[in-house]
PDB file of C-alpha atoms in Angstrom:
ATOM      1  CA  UNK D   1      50.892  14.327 -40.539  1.00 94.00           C
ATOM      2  CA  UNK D   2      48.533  12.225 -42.593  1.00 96.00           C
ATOM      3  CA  UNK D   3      48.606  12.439 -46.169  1.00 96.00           C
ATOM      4  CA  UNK D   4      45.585  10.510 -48.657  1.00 97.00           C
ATOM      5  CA  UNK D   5      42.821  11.093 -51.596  1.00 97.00           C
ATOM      6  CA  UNK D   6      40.025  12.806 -50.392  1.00 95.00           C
ATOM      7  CA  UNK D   7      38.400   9.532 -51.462  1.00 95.00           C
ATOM      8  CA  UNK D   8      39.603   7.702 -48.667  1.00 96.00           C
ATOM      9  CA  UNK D   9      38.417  10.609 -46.180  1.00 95.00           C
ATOM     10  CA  UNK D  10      36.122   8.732 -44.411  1.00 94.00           C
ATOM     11  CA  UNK D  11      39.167   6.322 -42.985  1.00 95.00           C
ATOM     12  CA  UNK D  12      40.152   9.456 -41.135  1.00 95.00           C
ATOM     13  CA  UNK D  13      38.655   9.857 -38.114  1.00 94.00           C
ATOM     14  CA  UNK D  14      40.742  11.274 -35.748  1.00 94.00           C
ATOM     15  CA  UNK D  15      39.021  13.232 -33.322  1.00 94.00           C
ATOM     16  CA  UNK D  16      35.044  13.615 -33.120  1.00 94.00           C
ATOM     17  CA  UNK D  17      34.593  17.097 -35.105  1.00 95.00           C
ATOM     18  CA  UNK D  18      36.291  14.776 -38.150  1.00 96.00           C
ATOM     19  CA  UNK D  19      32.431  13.248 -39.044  1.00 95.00           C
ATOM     20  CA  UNK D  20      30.996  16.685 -39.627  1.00 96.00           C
ATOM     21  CA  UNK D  21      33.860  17.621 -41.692  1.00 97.00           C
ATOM     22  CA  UNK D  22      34.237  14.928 -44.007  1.00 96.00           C
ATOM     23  CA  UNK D  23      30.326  15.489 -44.250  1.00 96.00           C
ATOM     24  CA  UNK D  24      30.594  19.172 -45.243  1.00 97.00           C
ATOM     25  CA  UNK D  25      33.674  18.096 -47.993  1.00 96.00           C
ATOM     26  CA  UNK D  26      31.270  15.432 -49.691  1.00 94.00           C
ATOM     27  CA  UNK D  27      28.682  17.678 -49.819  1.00 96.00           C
ATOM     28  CA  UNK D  28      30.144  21.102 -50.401  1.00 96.00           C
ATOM     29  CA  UNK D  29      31.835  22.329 -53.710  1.00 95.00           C
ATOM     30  CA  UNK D  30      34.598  23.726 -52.252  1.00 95.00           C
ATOM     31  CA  UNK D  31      35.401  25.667 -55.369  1.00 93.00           C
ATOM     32  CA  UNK D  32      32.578  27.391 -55.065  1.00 95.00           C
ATOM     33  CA  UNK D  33      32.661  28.912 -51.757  1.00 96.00           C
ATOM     34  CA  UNK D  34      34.119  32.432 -51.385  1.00 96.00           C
ATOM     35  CA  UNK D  35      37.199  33.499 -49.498  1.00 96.00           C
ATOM     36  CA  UNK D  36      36.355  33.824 -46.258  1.00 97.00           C
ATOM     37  CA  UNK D  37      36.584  32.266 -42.756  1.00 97.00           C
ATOM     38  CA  UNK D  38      33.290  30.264 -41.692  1.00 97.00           C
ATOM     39  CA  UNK D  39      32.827  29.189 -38.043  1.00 96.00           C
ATOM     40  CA  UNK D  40      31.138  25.889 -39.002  1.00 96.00           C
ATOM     41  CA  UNK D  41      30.960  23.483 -36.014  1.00 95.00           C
ATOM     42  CA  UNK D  42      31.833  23.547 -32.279  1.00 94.00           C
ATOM     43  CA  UNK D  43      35.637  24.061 -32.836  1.00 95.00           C
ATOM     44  CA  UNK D  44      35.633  23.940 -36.553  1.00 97.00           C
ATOM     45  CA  UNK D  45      36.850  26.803 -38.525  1.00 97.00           C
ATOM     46  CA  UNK D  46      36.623  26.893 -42.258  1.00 98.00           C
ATOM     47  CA  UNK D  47      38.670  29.302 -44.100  1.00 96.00           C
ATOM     48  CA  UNK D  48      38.859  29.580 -47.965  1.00 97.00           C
ATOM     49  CA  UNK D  49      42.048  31.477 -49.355  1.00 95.00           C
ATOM     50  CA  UNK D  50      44.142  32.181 -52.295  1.00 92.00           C
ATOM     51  CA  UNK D  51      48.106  32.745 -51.479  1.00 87.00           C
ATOM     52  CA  UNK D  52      50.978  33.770 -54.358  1.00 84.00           C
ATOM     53  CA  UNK D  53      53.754  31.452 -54.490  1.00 80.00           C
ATOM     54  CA  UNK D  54      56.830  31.573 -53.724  1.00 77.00           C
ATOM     55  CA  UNK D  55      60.831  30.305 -54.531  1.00 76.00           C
ATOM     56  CA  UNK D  56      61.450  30.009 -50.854  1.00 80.00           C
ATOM     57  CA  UNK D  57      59.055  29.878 -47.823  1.00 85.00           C
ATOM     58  CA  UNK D  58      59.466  28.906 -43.813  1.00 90.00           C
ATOM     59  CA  UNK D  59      57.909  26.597 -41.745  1.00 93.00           C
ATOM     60  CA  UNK D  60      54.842  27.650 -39.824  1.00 93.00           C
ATOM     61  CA  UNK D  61      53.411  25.111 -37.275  1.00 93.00           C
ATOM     62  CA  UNK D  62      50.610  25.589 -34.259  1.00 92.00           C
ATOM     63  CA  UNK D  63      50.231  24.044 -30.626  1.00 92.00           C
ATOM     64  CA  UNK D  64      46.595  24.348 -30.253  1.00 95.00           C
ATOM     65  CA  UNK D  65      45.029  23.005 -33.234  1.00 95.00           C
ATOM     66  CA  UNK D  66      44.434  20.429 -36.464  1.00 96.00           C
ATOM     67  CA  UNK D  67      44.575  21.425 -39.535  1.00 96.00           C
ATOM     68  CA  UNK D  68      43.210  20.332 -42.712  1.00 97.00           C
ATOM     69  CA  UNK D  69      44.115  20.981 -46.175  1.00 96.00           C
ATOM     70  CA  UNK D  70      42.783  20.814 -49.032  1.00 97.00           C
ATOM     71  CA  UNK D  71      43.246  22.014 -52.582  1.00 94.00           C
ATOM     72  CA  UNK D  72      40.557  24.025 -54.285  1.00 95.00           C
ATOM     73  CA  UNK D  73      42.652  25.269 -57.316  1.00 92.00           C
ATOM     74  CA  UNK D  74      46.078  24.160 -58.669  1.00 89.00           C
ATOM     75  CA  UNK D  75      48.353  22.078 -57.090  1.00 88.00           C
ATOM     76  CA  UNK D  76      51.102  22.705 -54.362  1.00 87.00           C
ATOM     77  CA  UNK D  77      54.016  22.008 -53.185  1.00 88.00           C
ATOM     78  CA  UNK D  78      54.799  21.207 -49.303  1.00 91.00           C
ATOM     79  CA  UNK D  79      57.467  20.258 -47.435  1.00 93.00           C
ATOM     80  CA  UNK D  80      57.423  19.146 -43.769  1.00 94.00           C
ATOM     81  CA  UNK D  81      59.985  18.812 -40.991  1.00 93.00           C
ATOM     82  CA  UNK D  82      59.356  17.855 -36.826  1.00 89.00           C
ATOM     83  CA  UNK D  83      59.400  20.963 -34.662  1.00 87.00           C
ATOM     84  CA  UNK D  84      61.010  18.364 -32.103  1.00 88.00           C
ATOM     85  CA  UNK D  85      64.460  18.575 -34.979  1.00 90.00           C
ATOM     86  CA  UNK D  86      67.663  20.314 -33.819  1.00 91.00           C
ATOM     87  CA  UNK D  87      68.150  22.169 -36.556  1.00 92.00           C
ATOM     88  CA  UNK D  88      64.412  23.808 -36.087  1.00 92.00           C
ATOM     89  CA  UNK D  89      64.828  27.345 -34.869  1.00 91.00           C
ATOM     90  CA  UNK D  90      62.324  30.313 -34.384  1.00 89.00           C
ATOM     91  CA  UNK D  91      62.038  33.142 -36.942  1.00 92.00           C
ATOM     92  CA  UNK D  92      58.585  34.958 -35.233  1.00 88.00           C
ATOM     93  CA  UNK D  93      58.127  33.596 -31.758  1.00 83.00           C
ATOM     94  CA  UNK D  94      54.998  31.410 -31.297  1.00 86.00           C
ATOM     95  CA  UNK D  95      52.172  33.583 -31.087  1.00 89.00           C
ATOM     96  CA  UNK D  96      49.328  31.682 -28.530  1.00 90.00           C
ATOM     97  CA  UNK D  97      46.469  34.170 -29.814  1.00 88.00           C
ATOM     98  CA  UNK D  98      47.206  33.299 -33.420  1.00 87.00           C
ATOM     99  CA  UNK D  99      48.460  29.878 -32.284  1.00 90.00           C
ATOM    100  CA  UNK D 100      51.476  30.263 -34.631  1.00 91.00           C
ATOM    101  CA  UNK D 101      55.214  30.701 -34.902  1.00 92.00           C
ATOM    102  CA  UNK D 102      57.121  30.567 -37.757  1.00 92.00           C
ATOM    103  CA  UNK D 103      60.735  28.410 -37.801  1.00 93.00           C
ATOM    104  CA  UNK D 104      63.777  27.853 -40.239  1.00 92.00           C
ATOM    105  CA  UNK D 105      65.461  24.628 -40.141  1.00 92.00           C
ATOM    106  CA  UNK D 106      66.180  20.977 -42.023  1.00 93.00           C
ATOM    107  CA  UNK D 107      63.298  19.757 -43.734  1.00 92.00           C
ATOM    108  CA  UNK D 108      62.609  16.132 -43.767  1.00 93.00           C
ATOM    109  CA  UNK D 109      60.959  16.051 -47.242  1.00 93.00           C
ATOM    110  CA  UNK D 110      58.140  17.395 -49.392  1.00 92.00           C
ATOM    111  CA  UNK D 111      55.084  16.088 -51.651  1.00 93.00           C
ATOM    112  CA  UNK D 112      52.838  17.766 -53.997  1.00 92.00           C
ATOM    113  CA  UNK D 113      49.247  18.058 -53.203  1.00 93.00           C
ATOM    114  CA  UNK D 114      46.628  18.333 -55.964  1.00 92.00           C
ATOM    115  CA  UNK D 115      42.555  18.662 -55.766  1.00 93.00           C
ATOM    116  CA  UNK D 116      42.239  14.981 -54.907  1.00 95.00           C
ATOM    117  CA  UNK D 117      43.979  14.939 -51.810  1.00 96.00           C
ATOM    118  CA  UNK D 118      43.833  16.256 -48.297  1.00 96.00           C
ATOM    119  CA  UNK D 119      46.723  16.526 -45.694  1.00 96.00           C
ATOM    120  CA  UNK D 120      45.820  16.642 -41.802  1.00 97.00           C
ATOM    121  CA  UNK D 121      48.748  18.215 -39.937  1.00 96.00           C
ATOM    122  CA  UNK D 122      48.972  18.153 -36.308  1.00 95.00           C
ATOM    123  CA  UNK D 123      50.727  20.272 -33.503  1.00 91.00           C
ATOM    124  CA  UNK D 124      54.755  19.459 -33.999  1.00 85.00           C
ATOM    125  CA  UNK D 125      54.390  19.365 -37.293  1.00 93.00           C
ATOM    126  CA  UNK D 126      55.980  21.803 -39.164  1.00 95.00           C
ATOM    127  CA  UNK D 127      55.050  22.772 -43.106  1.00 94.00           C
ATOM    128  CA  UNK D 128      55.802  24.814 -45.374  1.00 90.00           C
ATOM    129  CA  UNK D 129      53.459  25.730 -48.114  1.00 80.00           C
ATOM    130  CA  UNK D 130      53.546  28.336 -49.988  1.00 72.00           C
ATOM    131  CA  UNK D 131      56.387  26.361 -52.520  1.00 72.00           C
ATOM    132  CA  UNK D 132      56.130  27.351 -56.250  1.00 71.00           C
ATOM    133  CA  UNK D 133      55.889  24.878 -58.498  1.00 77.00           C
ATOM    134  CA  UNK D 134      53.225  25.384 -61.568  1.00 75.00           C
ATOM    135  CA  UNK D 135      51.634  28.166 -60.794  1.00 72.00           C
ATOM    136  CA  UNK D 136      51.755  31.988 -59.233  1.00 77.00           C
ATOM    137  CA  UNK D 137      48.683  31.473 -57.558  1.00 84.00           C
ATOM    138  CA  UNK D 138      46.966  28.560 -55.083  1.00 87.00           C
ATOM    139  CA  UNK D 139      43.252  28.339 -53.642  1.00 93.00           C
ATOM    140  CA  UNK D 140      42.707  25.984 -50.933  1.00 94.00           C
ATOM    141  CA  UNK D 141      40.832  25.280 -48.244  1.00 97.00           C
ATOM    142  CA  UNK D 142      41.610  24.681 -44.187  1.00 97.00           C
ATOM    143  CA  UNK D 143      39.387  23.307 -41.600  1.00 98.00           C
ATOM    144  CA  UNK D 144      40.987  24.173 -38.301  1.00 96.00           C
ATOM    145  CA  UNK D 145      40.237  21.887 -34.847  1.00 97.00           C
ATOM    146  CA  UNK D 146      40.496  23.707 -31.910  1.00 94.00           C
ATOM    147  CA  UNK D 147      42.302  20.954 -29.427  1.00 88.00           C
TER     148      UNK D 147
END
């Protein structure tokens, strides 16, 4: 998992679909796209959501892909934990079409993430993110890498 401002973006390049990414964030107001999911590369999915918060969440984490996130409205709260951790058990089995599973288990921390960051979370990591802090409601946006 990789943590930063979306300032430092560019320091990010993980895996070759990264360049057109970071290209689409710096030139794309995020906050002005509409909810949606947007095939916008070879292996790049966009999608643009809003999701009510919640006192307590579980951890959802994916095999097949990178994720990244970033905040279009409000801030929110995360917390992460290693799907490789003993105390990590399955909820909803790992689904391979939606390349998801959902898990309960120790977390290992959390962070908040506000409009001038990005996270980039990759397969064993586990997250969960839809924390209350401030607000009822969150709007971000996640470009998914197919691996």
């Amino acid at each position: 998992m990789i943590i930063a401002k979306i300032k430092d973006i560019k320091r990010y390049l993980i895996c070759p679909e990264m360049e057109n990414i970071i290209k689409y964030v710096e030139s794309t107001e995020l906050d002005r796209l509409s909810y949606g999911v947007y095939e916008l590369f070879p292996n790049v999915v966009l999608s643009v959501d809003s999701y009510e918060t919640h006192a307590e969440a579980l951890f959802v984490g994916h095999e097949k892909t990178i994720s990244i996130h970033i905040i279009v409205d409000g801030e929110a709260k995360y917390s992460y934990a290693d799907f490789n951790d003993d105390s990590i058990a399955f909820v909803k089995q790992y689904d391979e079409e939606l390349d998801e599973g959902t898990y309960n288990g120790d977390e290992r921390g959390s962070f908040i993430l506000d409009k001038t960051m990005f996270m980039i979370v990759f397969p064993d990591d586990l997250i969960k993110y839809e924390q209350k802090i401030n607000q009822d409601n969150i709007t971000k946006a996640v470009f998914t890498i197919g691996l």
